[in-house]
Amino acid sequence: MGVSVGIVTMVGNFNYGNRLQNYAVSKIYESLGCSVETLDYRGHSLPSAVRHLAADILLPREATHPEEMMSRERKDSFARFTSLIPTRRVDVPMSDLASQYDLFSVGSDQVWNPNYVDSYRWMFLRFADRRQRIALAPSIGLSSLQSPYARAMISRGLLGFDYLSVREESGAELIKELTGRDAQVVIDPTLMLTPETWRRVANGRMVPDGEYVLTYLLGDKSESQDKFVGELVSENRASLVRLSDKARKGEIDAGPAEFIALIDGASHVVTDSYHAAVFSILMSTPLTIFKREGRSNLFSRLATLTKKFDLGAAVFGEDCFCPDVTISPTRREEILREERERVADHLGLSSALLDTSSLVLGV
């Protein structure tokens, strides 16, 4: 039996990026001969429990959770994809888990974002021995931390790892500021898998006939952004397919498998989402990136991504913006080869139990 790995990340059947990165992390460890399970732990710390209770009391009922807003078809689409990810519902005390797995891997996703963390002990693997802890491309998701409580908890959690990796440069800068330690900036796990690997789990049942522009937007569009989308559709003589992280009227009921196929088949993708940009790069789909209005602190991951792949001209509103900019598959693979080796080196340093030689060419 190989090395056993418990994956700690966010769970739930409603976020495309979360499901896709979770699948990718599982495939990475499986490619190393590991037995792997994503650990679905639903316990909450006291501060988090109070926060959730307050939200239930103060917020309108319809604003509670995106999964509750989904149609049955959309839920089924997500459930079909999640069934591909080995998952275990954790119903034992956290402290009991340390003896049940050889290693625990936290990440990727915004698992260290204090706005999302339910339990610092869980997301920083404090229940496990230090030698069992691996940080695989987790994200803080913010360019700064104002809360003294969050700064203290995150600092303490970070010091529990021998080797640190994050997926954006601003996260590495924050770690340096909080702890004085260096963190390796690595690619998101979804980029470790080849386009061919992703196409094998894609589902094209919702891909329309003919040319189409896909918009996947989490924030609202400005007037200039809305005008750009209209002109893009007209110039491409294309239909418009709209998608977002929450179920909205007029949008299709796609799950993660359909999400991949829609990006792969589009004549152009317009997005303010990190993972929609990632899959556009992987699938060589022309891409335009919007900055979310009033949310510049959330752009750090996309800034790192566009810098790494020389796609600064894909950012709408920048002086160098060019809607036709793309990266050639050859250049993309050159960058990915180097970045995959960086991930392999990080995992090899993090645990002597892992032989990472098979990672460098993609999973």
PDB file of C-alpha atoms in Angstrom, residues 170-337:
ATOM      1  CA  SER A 170       1.164  38.811  -2.653  1.00  0.00           C
ATOM      2  CA  GLY A 171       0.684  35.728  -0.448  1.00  0.00           C
ATOM      3  CA  ALA A 172       4.432  35.163  -0.321  1.00  0.00           C
ATOM      4  CA  GLU A 173       4.926  38.825   0.569  1.00  0.00           C
ATOM      5  CA  LEU A 174       2.373  38.551   3.376  1.00  0.00           C
ATOM      6  CA  ILE A 175       4.068  35.429   4.734  1.00  0.00           C
ATOM      7  CA  LYS A 176       7.400  37.247   4.719  1.00  0.00           C
ATOM      8  CA  GLU A 177       5.818  40.171   6.546  1.00  0.00           C
ATOM      9  CA  LEU A 178       4.116  37.984   9.151  1.00  0.00           C
ATOM     10  CA  THR A 179       6.844  35.423   9.814  1.00  0.00           C
ATOM     11  CA  GLY A 180      10.061  36.545   8.136  1.00  0.00           C
ATOM     12  CA  ARG A 181      10.034  33.291   6.159  1.00  0.00           C
ATOM     13  CA  ASP A 182      10.189  32.724   2.407  1.00  0.00           C
ATOM     14  CA  ALA A 183       7.394  30.839   0.638  1.00  0.00           C
ATOM     15  CA  GLN A 184       7.714  29.255  -2.793  1.00  0.00           C
ATOM     16  CA  VAL A 185       5.248  30.710  -5.317  1.00  0.00           C
ATOM     17  CA  VAL A 186       3.917  27.784  -7.366  1.00  0.00           C
ATOM     18  CA  ILE A 187       1.236  27.257  -9.987  1.00  0.00           C
ATOM     19  CA  ASP A 188      -2.274  26.213  -9.103  1.00  0.00           C
ATOM     20  CA  PRO A 189      -2.668  22.401  -9.070  1.00  0.00           C
ATOM     21  CA  THR A 190      -5.093  22.571 -12.011  1.00  0.00           C
ATOM     22  CA  LEU A 191      -2.124  23.584 -14.183  1.00  0.00           C
ATOM     23  CA  MET A 192      -0.275  20.409 -13.221  1.00  0.00           C
ATOM     24  CA  LEU A 193      -2.686  18.377 -15.348  1.00  0.00           C
ATOM     25  CA  THR A 194      -2.394  18.419 -19.128  1.00  0.00           C
ATOM     26  CA  PRO A 195      -5.175  19.707 -21.394  1.00  0.00           C
ATOM     27  CA  GLU A 196      -5.700  16.121 -22.584  1.00  0.00           C
ATOM     28  CA  THR A 197      -6.226  14.960 -18.999  1.00  0.00           C
ATOM     29  CA  TRP A 198      -8.867  17.632 -18.442  1.00  0.00           C
ATOM     30  CA  ARG A 199     -10.607  16.874 -21.731  1.00  0.00           C
ATOM     31  CA  ARG A 200     -11.092  13.290 -20.582  1.00  0.00           C
ATOM     32  CA  VAL A 201     -13.350  14.473 -17.741  1.00  0.00           C
ATOM     33  CA  ALA A 202     -14.991  17.335 -19.663  1.00  0.00           C
ATOM     34  CA  ASN A 203     -18.609  17.102 -20.779  1.00  0.00           C
ATOM     35  CA  GLY A 204     -19.615  18.924 -23.968  1.00  0.00           C
ATOM     36  CA  ARG A 205     -23.373  18.447 -23.642  1.00  0.00           C
ATOM     37  CA  MET A 206     -23.950  22.194 -23.118  1.00  0.00           C
ATOM     38  CA  VAL A 207     -21.541  23.475 -25.772  1.00  0.00           C
ATOM     39  CA  PRO A 208     -23.636  25.297 -28.406  1.00  0.00           C
ATOM     40  CA  ASP A 209     -23.269  24.853 -32.140  1.00  0.00           C
ATOM     41  CA  GLY A 210     -21.366  27.636 -33.863  1.00  0.00           C
ATOM     42  CA  GLU A 211     -19.207  30.441 -32.508  1.00  0.00           C
ATOM     43  CA  TYR A 212     -19.870  31.702 -28.974  1.00  0.00           C
ATOM     44  CA  VAL A 213     -18.343  34.037 -26.423  1.00  0.00           C
ATOM     45  CA  LEU A 214     -18.354  32.742 -22.843  1.00  0.00           C
ATOM     46  CA  THR A 215     -18.564  35.175 -19.953  1.00  0.00           C
ATOM     47  CA  TYR A 216     -17.829  33.854 -16.484  1.00  0.00           C
ATOM     48  CA  LEU A 217     -18.122  36.838 -14.147  1.00  0.00           C
ATOM     49  CA  LEU A 218     -18.313  36.854 -10.373  1.00  0.00           C
ATOM     50  CA  GLY A 219     -18.682  40.629 -10.011  1.00  0.00           C
ATOM     51  CA  ASP A 220     -20.828  43.192 -11.788  1.00  0.00           C
ATOM     52  CA  LYS A 221     -19.729  44.660 -15.123  1.00  0.00           C
ATOM     53  CA  SER A 222     -18.956  48.350 -15.530  1.00  0.00           C
ATOM     54  CA  GLU A 223     -20.495  50.246 -18.443  1.00  0.00           C
ATOM     55  CA  SER A 224     -17.254  50.032 -20.430  1.00  0.00           C
ATOM     56  CA  GLN A 225     -16.899  46.309 -19.720  1.00  0.00           C
ATOM     57  CA  ASP A 226     -20.487  45.669 -20.782  1.00  0.00           C
ATOM     58  CA  LYS A 227     -19.879  47.595 -24.010  1.00  0.00           C
ATOM     59  CA  PHE A 228     -16.750  45.542 -24.701  1.00  0.00           C
ATOM     60  CA  VAL A 229     -18.646  42.251 -24.357  1.00  0.00           C
ATOM     61  CA  GLY A 230     -21.335  43.463 -26.770  1.00  0.00           C
ATOM     62  CA  GLU A 231     -18.753  44.506 -29.351  1.00  0.00           C
ATOM     63  CA  LEU A 232     -16.875  41.214 -28.968  1.00  0.00           C
ATOM     64  CA  VAL A 233     -20.021  39.192 -29.617  1.00  0.00           C
ATOM     65  CA  SER A 234     -20.871  41.318 -32.653  1.00  0.00           C
ATOM     66  CA  GLU A 235     -17.360  41.188 -34.149  1.00  0.00           C
ATOM     67  CA  ASN A 236     -17.182  37.406 -33.756  1.00  0.00           C
ATOM     68  CA  ARG A 237     -20.745  36.973 -35.082  1.00  0.00           C
ATOM     69  CA  ALA A 238     -21.176  34.789 -32.044  1.00  0.00           C
ATOM     70  CA  SER A 239     -23.807  33.884 -29.517  1.00  0.00           C
ATOM     71  CA  LEU A 240     -23.293  34.796 -25.869  1.00  0.00           C
ATOM     72  CA  VAL A 241     -23.138  32.138 -23.148  1.00  0.00           C
ATOM     73  CA  ARG A 242     -23.265  33.517 -19.613  1.00  0.00           C
ATOM     74  CA  LEU A 243     -22.169  31.728 -16.469  1.00  0.00           C
ATOM     75  CA  SER A 244     -21.325  32.739 -12.900  1.00  0.00           C
ATOM     76  CA  ASP A 245     -20.605  31.194  -9.518  1.00  0.00           C
ATOM     77  CA  LYS A 246     -24.229  31.611  -8.434  1.00  0.00           C
ATOM     78  CA  ALA A 247     -27.314  30.441 -10.246  1.00  0.00           C
ATOM     79  CA  ARG A 248     -28.754  33.415 -12.128  1.00  0.00           C
ATOM     80  CA  LYS A 249     -31.659  33.738 -14.511  1.00  0.00           C
ATOM     81  CA  GLY A 250     -30.682  33.042 -18.111  1.00  0.00           C
ATOM     82  CA  GLU A 251     -27.553  31.059 -17.246  1.00  0.00           C
ATOM     83  CA  ILE A 252     -27.027  27.395 -18.034  1.00  0.00           C
ATOM     84  CA  ASP A 253     -26.879  24.682 -15.373  1.00  0.00           C
ATOM     85  CA  ALA A 254     -23.262  23.689 -15.966  1.00  0.00           C
ATOM     86  CA  GLY A 255     -21.137  21.708 -13.546  1.00  0.00           C
ATOM     87  CA  PRO A 256     -17.306  21.598 -13.487  1.00  0.00           C
ATOM     88  CA  ALA A 257     -17.121  19.073 -16.367  1.00  0.00           C
ATOM     89  CA  GLU A 258     -19.324  21.315 -18.527  1.00  0.00           C
ATOM     90  CA  PHE A 259     -17.314  24.371 -17.397  1.00  0.00           C
ATOM     91  CA  ILE A 260     -14.132  22.852 -18.880  1.00  0.00           C
ATOM     92  CA  ALA A 261     -15.820  22.027 -22.199  1.00  0.00           C
ATOM     93  CA  LEU A 262     -17.428  25.466 -22.498  1.00  0.00           C
ATOM     94  CA  ILE A 263     -14.049  27.186 -22.077  1.00  0.00           C
ATOM     95  CA  ASP A 264     -12.384  24.751 -24.463  1.00  0.00           C
ATOM     96  CA  GLY A 265     -14.953  25.372 -27.202  1.00  0.00           C
ATOM     97  CA  ALA A 266     -15.366  29.146 -26.865  1.00  0.00           C
ATOM     98  CA  SER A 267     -14.097  31.610 -29.442  1.00  0.00           C
ATOM     99  CA  HIS A 268     -13.322  33.973 -26.547  1.00  0.00           C
ATOM    100  CA  VAL A 269     -13.619  33.901 -22.739  1.00  0.00           C
ATOM    101  CA  VAL A 270     -14.300  37.035 -20.696  1.00  0.00           C
ATOM    102  CA  THR A 271     -13.822  36.578 -16.964  1.00  0.00           C
ATOM    103  CA  ASP A 272     -12.829  38.069 -13.628  1.00  0.00           C
ATOM    104  CA  SER A 273     -12.261  34.556 -12.241  1.00  0.00           C
ATOM    105  CA  TYR A 274      -8.892  32.953 -11.577  1.00  0.00           C
ATOM    106  CA  HIS A 275      -9.815  29.435 -12.642  1.00  0.00           C
ATOM    107  CA  ALA A 276     -11.653  30.514 -15.789  1.00  0.00           C
ATOM    108  CA  ALA A 277      -8.424  32.286 -16.767  1.00  0.00           C
ATOM    109  CA  VAL A 278      -6.381  29.173 -15.884  1.00  0.00           C
ATOM    110  CA  PHE A 279      -8.466  26.910 -18.106  1.00  0.00           C
ATOM    111  CA  SER A 280      -8.467  29.439 -20.944  1.00  0.00           C
ATOM    112  CA  ILE A 281      -4.667  29.343 -20.837  1.00  0.00           C
ATOM    113  CA  LEU A 282      -4.620  25.542 -20.698  1.00  0.00           C
ATOM    114  CA  MET A 283      -7.037  25.230 -23.618  1.00  0.00           C
ATOM    115  CA  SER A 284      -5.428  28.035 -25.685  1.00  0.00           C
ATOM    116  CA  THR A 285      -8.717  29.955 -25.730  1.00  0.00           C
ATOM    117  CA  PRO A 286      -8.474  33.740 -26.373  1.00  0.00           C
ATOM    118  CA  LEU A 287      -8.984  35.501 -23.052  1.00  0.00           C
ATOM    119  CA  THR A 288      -9.967  38.874 -21.640  1.00  0.00           C
ATOM    120  CA  ILE A 289      -9.678  39.467 -17.899  1.00  0.00           C
ATOM    121  CA  PHE A 290     -11.832  42.008 -16.069  1.00  0.00           C
ATOM    122  CA  LYS A 291     -10.853  43.498 -12.732  1.00  0.00           C
ATOM    123  CA  ARG A 292     -13.788  43.387 -10.340  1.00  0.00           C
ATOM    124  CA  GLU A 293     -15.092  46.838  -9.595  1.00  0.00           C
ATOM    125  CA  GLY A 294     -13.947  47.987  -6.137  1.00  0.00           C
ATOM    126  CA  ARG A 295     -12.228  44.648  -5.385  1.00  0.00           C
ATOM    127  CA  SER A 296      -8.630  45.295  -6.446  1.00  0.00           C
ATOM    128  CA  ASN A 297      -7.344  43.402  -3.382  1.00  0.00           C
ATOM    129  CA  LEU A 298      -8.735  40.195  -4.940  1.00  0.00           C
ATOM    130  CA  PHE A 299      -6.698  40.564  -8.137  1.00  0.00           C
ATOM    131  CA  SER A 300      -3.439  39.219  -6.681  1.00  0.00           C
ATOM    132  CA  ARG A 301      -3.824  35.656  -7.977  1.00  0.00           C
ATOM    133  CA  LEU A 302      -4.721  36.841 -11.473  1.00  0.00           C
ATOM    134  CA  ALA A 303      -1.830  39.315 -11.423  1.00  0.00           C
ATOM    135  CA  THR A 304       0.589  36.480 -10.663  1.00  0.00           C
ATOM    136  CA  LEU A 305      -0.991  34.305 -13.369  1.00  0.00           C
ATOM    137  CA  THR A 306      -0.848  36.927 -16.115  1.00  0.00           C
ATOM    138  CA  LYS A 307       2.746  37.800 -15.226  1.00  0.00           C
ATOM    139  CA  LYS A 308       3.826  34.159 -15.301  1.00  0.00           C
ATOM    140  CA  PHE A 309       2.308  33.553 -18.735  1.00  0.00           C
ATOM    141  CA  ASP A 310       3.131  36.963 -20.259  1.00  0.00           C
ATOM    142  CA  LEU A 311      -0.543  37.818 -20.601  1.00  0.00           C
ATOM    143  CA  GLY A 312      -0.657  41.299 -19.085  1.00  0.00           C
ATOM    144  CA  ALA A 313      -2.196  42.498 -22.354  1.00  0.00           C
ATOM    145  CA  ALA A 314      -5.259  40.336 -21.638  1.00  0.00           C
ATOM    146  CA  VAL A 315      -6.303  42.602 -18.725  1.00  0.00           C
ATOM    147  CA  PHE A 316      -9.067  44.958 -19.809  1.00  0.00           C
ATOM    148  CA  GLY A 317      -8.339  48.595 -19.022  1.00  0.00           C
ATOM    149  CA  GLU A 318      -4.564  48.286 -18.997  1.00  0.00           C
ATOM    150  CA  ASP A 319      -2.632  50.504 -21.423  1.00  0.00           C
ATOM    151  CA  CYS A 320      -1.259  47.412 -23.173  1.00  0.00           C
ATOM    152  CA  PHE A 321      -4.680  45.724 -23.477  1.00  0.00           C
ATOM    153  CA  CYS A 322      -5.138  43.667 -26.640  1.00  0.00           C
ATOM    154  CA  PRO A 323      -8.269  41.475 -27.003  1.00  0.00           C
ATOM    155  CA  ASP A 324      -6.491  39.157 -29.447  1.00  0.00           C
ATOM    156  CA  VAL A 325      -3.495  38.311 -27.241  1.00  0.00           C
ATOM    157  CA  THR A 326      -2.844  34.587 -26.756  1.00  0.00           C
ATOM    158  CA  ILE A 327      -0.001  32.367 -25.640  1.00  0.00           C
ATOM    159  CA  SER A 328       1.226  29.704 -28.032  1.00  0.00           C
ATOM    160  CA  PRO A 329       0.887  26.078 -26.884  1.00  0.00           C
ATOM    161  CA  THR A 330       4.651  25.666 -27.275  1.00  0.00           C
ATOM    162  CA  ARG A 331       5.456  28.617 -25.021  1.00  0.00           C
ATOM    163  CA  ARG A 332       2.765  27.562 -22.554  1.00  0.00           C
ATOM    164  CA  GLU A 333       4.288  24.098 -22.255  1.00  0.00           C
ATOM    165  CA  GLU A 334       7.774  25.549 -21.754  1.00  0.00           C
ATOM    166  CA  ILE A 335       6.492  27.601 -18.822  1.00  0.00           C
ATOM    167  CA  LEU A 336       4.470  24.724 -17.416  1.00  0.00           C
ATOM    168  CA  ARG A 337       7.390  22.315 -17.597  1.00  0.00           C
TER     169      ARG A 337
END
